[in-house]
CSV table of C-alpha atoms in Angstrom, one decimal:
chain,number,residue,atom,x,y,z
A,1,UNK,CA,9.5,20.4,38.3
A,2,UNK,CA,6.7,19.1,39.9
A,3,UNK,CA,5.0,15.7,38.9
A,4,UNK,CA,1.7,15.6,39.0
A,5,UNK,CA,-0.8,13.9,41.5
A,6,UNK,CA,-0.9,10.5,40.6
A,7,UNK,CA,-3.8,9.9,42.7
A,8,UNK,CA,-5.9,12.4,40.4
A,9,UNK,CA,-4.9,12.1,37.1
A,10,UNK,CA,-5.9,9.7,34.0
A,11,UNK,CA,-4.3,11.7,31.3
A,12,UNK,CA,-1.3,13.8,32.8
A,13,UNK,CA,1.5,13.3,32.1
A,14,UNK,CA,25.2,23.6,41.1
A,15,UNK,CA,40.1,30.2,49.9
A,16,UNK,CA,42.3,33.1,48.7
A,17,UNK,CA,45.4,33.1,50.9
A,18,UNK,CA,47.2,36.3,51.3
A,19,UNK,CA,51.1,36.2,52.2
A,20,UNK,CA,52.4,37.4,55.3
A,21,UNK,CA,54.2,40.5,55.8
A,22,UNK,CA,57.9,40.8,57.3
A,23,UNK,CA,59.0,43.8,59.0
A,24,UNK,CA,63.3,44.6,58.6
A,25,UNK,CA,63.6,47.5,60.6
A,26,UNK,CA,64.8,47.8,64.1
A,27,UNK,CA,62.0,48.7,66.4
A,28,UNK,CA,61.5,51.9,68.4
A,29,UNK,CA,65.0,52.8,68.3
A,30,UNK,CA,64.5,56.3,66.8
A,31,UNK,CA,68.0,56.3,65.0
A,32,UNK,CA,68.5,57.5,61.7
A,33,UNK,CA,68.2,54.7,58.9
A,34,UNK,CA,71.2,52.9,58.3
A,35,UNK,CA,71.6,52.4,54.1
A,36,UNK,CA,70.0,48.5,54.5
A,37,UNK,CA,66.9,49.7,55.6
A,38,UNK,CA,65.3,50.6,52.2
A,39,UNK,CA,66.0,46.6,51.7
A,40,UNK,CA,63.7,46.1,54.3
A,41,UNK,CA,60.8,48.2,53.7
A,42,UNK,CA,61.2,47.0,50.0
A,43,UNK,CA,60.5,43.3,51.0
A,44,UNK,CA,57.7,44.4,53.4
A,45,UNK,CA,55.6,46.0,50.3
A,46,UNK,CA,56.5,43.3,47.9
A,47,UNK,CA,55.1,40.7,50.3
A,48,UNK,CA,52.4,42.4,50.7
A,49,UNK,CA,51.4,43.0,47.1
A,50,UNK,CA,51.9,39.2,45.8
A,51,UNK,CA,48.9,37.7,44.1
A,52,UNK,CA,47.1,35.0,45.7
A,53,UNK,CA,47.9,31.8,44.6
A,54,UNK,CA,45.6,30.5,41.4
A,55,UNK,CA,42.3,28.9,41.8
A,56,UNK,CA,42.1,25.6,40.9
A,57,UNK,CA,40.9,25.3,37.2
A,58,UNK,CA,37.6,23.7,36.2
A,59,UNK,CA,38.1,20.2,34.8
A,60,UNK,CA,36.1,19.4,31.6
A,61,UNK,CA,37.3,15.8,31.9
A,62,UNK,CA,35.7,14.8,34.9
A,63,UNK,CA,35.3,11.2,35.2
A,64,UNK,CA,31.9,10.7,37.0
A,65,UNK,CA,29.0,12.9,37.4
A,66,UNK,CA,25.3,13.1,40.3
A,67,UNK,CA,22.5,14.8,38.6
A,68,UNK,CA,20.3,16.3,41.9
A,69,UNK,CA,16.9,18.2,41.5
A,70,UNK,CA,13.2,17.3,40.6
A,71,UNK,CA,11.5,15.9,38.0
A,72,UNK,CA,13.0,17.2,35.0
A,73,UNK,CA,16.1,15.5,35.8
A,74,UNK,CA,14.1,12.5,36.3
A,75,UNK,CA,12.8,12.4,33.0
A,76,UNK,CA,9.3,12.7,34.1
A,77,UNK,CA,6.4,12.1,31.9
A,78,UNK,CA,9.0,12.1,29.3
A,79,UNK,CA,8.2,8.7,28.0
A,80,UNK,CA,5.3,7.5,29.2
A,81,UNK,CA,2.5,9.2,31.7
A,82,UNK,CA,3.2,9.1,35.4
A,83,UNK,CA,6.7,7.9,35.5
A,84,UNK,CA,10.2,8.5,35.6
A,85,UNK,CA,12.0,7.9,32.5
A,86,UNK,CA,15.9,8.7,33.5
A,87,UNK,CA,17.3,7.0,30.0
A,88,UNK,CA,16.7,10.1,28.6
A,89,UNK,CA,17.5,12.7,31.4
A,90,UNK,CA,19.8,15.7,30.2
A,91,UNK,CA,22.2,14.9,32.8
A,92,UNK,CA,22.8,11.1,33.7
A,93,UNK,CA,20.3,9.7,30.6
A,94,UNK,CA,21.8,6.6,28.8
A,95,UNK,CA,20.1,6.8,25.6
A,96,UNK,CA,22.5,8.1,22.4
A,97,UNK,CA,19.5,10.6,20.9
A,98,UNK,CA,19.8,12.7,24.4
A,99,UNK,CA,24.1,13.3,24.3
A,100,UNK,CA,23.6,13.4,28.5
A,101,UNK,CA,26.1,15.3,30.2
A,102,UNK,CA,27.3,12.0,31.4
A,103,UNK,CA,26.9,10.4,27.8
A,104,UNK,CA,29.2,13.5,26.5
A,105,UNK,CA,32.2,12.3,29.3
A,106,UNK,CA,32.7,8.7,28.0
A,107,UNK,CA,34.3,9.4,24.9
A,108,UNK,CA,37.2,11.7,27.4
A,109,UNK,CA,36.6,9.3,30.4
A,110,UNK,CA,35.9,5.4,29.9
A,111,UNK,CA,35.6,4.8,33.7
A,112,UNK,CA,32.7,7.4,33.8
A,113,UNK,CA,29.9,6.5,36.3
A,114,UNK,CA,26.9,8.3,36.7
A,115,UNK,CA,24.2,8.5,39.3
A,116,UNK,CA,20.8,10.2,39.4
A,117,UNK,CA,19.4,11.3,42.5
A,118,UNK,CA,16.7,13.8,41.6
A,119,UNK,CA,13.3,13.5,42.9
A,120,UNK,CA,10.2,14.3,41.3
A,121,UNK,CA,8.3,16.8,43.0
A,122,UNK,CA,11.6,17.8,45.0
A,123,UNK,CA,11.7,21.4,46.4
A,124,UNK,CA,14.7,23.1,47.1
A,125,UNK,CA,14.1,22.1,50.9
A,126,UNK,CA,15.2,18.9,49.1
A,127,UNK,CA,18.4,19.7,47.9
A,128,UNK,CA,20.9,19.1,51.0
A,129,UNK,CA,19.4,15.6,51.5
A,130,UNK,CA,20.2,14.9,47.9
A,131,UNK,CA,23.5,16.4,48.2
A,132,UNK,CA,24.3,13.9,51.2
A,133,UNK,CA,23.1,11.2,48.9
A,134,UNK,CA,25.4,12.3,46.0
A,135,UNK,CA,28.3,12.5,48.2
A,136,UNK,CA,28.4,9.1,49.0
A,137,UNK,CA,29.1,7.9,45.5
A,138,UNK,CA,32.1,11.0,45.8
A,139,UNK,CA,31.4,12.1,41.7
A,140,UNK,CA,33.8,14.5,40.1
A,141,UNK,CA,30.7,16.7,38.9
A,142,UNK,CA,27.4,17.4,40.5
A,143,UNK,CA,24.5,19.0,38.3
A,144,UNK,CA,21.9,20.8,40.0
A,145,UNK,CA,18.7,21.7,38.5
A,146,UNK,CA,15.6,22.7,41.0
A,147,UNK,CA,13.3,25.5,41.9
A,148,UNK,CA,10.0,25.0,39.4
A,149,UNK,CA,8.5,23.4,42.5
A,150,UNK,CA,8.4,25.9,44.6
A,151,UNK,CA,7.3,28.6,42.0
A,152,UNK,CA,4.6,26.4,41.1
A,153,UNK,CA,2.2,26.0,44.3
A,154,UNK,CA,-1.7,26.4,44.7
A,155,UNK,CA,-0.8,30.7,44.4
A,156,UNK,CA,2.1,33.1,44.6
A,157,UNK,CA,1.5,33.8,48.3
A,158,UNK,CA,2.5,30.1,48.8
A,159,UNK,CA,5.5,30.1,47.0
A,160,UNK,CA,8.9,29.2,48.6
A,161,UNK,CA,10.5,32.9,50.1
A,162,UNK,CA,13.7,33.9,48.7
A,163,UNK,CA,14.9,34.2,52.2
A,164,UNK,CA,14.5,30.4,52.7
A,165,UNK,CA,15.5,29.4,49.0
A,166,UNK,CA,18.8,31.2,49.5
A,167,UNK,CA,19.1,29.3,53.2
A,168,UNK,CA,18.9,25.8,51.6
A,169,UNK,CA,20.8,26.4,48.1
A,170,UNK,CA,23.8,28.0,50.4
A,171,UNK,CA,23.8,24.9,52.7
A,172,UNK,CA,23.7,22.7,49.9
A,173,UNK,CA,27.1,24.4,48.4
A,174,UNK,CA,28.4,24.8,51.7
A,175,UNK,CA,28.4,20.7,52.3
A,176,UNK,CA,29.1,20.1,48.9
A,177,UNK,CA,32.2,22.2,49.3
A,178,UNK,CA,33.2,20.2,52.7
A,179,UNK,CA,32.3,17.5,52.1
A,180,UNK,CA,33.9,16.9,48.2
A,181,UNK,CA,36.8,19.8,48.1
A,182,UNK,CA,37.7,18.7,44.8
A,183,UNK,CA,34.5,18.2,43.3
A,184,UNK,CA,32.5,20.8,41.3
A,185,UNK,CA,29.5,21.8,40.9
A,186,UNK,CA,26.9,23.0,37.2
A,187,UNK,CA,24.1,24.7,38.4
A,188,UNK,CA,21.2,25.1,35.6
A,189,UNK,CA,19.1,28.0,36.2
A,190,UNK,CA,15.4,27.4,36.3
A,191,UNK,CA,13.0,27.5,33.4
A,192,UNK,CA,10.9,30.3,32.7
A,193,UNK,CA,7.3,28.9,33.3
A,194,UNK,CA,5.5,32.3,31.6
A,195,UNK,CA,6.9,30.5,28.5
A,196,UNK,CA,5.5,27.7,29.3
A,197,UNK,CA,1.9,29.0,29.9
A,198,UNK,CA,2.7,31.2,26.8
A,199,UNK,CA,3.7,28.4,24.4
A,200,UNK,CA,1.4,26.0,25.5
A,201,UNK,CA,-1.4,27.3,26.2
A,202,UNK,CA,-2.3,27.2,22.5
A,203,UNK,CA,-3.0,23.4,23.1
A,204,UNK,CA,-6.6,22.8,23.7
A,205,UNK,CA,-5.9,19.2,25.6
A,206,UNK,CA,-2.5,21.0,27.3
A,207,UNK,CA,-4.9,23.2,29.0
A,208,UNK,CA,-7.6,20.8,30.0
A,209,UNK,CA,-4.6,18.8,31.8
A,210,UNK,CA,-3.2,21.8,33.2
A,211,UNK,CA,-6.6,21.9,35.3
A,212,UNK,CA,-5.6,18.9,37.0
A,213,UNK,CA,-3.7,21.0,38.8
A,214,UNK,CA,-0.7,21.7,37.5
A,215,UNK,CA,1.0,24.2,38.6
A,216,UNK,CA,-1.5,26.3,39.2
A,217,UNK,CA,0.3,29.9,40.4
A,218,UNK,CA,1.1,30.0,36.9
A,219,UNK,CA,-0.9,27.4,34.8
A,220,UNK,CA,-4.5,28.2,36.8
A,221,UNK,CA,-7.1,29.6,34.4
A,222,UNK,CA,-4.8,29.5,31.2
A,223,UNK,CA,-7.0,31.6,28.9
A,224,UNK,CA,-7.8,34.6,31.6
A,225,UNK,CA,-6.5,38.0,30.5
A,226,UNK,CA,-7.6,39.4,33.7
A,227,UNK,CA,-5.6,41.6,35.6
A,228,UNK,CA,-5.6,39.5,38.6
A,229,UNK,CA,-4.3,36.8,35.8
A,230,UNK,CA,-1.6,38.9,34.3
A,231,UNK,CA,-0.1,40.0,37.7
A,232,UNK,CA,-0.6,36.3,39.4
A,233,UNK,CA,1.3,35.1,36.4
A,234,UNK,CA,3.9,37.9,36.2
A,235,UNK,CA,4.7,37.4,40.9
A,236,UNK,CA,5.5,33.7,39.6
A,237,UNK,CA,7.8,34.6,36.7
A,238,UNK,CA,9.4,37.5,39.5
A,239,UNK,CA,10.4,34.9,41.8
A,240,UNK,CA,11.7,32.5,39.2
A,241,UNK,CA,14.1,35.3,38.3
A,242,UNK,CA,14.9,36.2,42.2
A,243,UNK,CA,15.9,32.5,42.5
A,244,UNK,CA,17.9,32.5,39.9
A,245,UNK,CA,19.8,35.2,40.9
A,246,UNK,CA,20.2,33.2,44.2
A,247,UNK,CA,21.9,30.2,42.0
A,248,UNK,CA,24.0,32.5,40.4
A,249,UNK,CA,25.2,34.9,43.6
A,250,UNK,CA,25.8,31.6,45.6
A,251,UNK,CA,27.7,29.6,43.2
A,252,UNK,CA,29.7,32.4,42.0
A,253,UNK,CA,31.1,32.3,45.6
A,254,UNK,CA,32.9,29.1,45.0
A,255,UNK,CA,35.5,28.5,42.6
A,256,UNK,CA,34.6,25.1,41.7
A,257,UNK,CA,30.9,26.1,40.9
A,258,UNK,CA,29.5,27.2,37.3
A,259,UNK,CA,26.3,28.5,36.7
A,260,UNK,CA,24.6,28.3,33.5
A,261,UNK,CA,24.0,32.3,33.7
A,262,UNK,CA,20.1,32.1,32.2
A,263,UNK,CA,20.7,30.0,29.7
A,264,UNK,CA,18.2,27.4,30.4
A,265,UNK,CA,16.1,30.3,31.4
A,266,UNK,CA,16.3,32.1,28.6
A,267,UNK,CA,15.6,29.6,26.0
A,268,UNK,CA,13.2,29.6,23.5
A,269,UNK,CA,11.6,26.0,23.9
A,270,UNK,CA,8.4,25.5,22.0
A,271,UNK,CA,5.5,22.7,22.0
A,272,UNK,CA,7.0,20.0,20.3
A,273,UNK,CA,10.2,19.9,23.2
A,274,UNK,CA,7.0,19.5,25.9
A,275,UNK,CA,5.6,15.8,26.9
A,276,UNK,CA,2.2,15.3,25.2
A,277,UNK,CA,0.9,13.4,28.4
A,278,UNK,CA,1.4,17.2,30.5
A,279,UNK,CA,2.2,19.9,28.1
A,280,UNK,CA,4.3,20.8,31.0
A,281,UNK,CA,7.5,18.6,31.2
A,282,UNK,CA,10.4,18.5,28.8
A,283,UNK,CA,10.1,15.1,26.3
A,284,UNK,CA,13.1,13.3,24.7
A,285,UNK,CA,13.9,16.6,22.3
A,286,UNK,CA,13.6,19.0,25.1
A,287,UNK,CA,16.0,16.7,27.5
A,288,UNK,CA,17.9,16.7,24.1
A,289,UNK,CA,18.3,20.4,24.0
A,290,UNK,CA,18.6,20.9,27.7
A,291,UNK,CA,21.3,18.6,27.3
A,292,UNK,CA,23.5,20.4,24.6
A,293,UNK,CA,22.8,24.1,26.7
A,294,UNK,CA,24.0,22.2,29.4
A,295,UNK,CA,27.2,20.9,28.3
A,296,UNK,CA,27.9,24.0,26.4
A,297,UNK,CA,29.0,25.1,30.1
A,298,UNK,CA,30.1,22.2,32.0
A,299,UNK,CA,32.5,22.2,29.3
A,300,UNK,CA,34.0,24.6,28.5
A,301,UNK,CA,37.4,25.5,28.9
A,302,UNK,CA,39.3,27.4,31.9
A,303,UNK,CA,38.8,31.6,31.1
């Protein structure tokens, strides 16, 4: 998600080959078959009919794992106000209370390296640069968790397009896919910010940060019941969901892709998984529990 301005704040805080066919009979000839030609024909169907070959199976055992996205990856205002605090990360974070997807690979995969290239603040605009920078290292696994950012702008008329999410996140796969053929890719969807308002808006200091100016498409006048209110809120929640269903339709393209399918949408987070410095970003215990969702799908077994 989005950090918030620094500047203004005191208090704030993711090929099927098909066989070749074989023809036996004699061309053009107009004779009667001869009794081998049934052979022939028999070959020619079974050829065409054979299964493409298998896909390659997801590995739960990779050895090294790049964490791309935006703040939440980054820890933000998880630890202390205005900063990164990547320790605790759900994906690359090194402290034990967290289980990180990369914490969870050491006990499979000594060698495992990890490497967090998220950027707080990042869009999904973002995302090809930060694939270019993952590739470098050439991980086994790439996590990718983005898209608050552009749901959360100054109003829903400004928010990213699907057309032009869609665009980035499928040239992000696309390199990822070229460049690293045998590397896959966890793709979390994104979280469901009417929760957010819902949950925290209960907060009397939670609201009085959220008029910094966070994310104010969804977070603007917290307490309004207005119907300009309700359908502001519900046009941001709308194309939270059309994004997901970008992540998922994309990376169900690629064999080596997983998507989380909601999961980090559709959980039930409540005020004491938020950062007390924003009432906005996920602290230790929601890293924690985005953590465990997480993992739940990077590893699990080949269906």
């Amino acid at each position: 998600m989005r950090s918030l301005p620094r500047s203004g704040l005191a208090l704030a805080v993711a090929a099927v080959l098909l066989g070749g066919c074989s023809s036996g009979g004699s061309p053009g000839g107009g004779r009667a078959s001869t009794s081998g030609s049934p052979t022939a024909h028999t070959s020619h169907s079974a050829r065409e009919a054979a299964p493409a070959p298998p896909a390659r199976p997801w590995n739960v055992h990779p050895v090294s794992v790049a964490a791309l996205g935006d703040s939440v990856t980054r820890g933000f205002d998880a630890c202390k106000p205005l900063s990164d605090c990547p320790e605790v990360s759900w994906a690359t974070g090194s402290r034990s209370s967290v289980a990180s997807i990369a914490q969870r690979l050491t006990a499979t995969a000594p060698a495992t390296r990890s490497w967090n290239v998220a950027d707080s603040g990042a869009k999904i605009a973002e995302l090809p640069d930060q694939a270019r920078a993952a590739a470098a290292h050439r991980p086994a696994m790439v996590t990718v968790l983005i898209g608050a950012n552009d749901a959360c702008t100054s109003r829903p008329g400004t928010m990213t397009s699907v057309a032009a999410f869609r665009t980035a996140f499928k040239a992000t796969l696309a390199y990822l896919h070229t460049a690293l053929p045998n590397t896959q890719v966890l793709v979390a969807s994104i979280p469901d910010l009417e929760r957010l308002w819902s949950v925290g808006r209960s907060n009397v200091l939670g609201k009085q940060i959220w008029k910094l100016g966070l994310c104010p498409s969804m977070l603007g006048d917290a307490d309004s019941q207005s119907a300009a209110a309700k359908a502001r809120r519900t046009a941001v929640r709308d194309r939270v969901i059309a994004y997901n269903g970008v992540l998922g339709q994309v990376c169900g393209q690629y064999t080596r892709c997983r998507y989380d399918g909601g999961a980090v949408f559709g959980y039930r987070f409540g005020t004491d998984e938020l950062s007390t410095w924003d009432w906005f970003h996920p602290n230790e215990k929601g890293e924690q529990h985005l953590a465990a969702l997480l993992a739940a799908v990077a590893f699990r077994p080949q269906e």
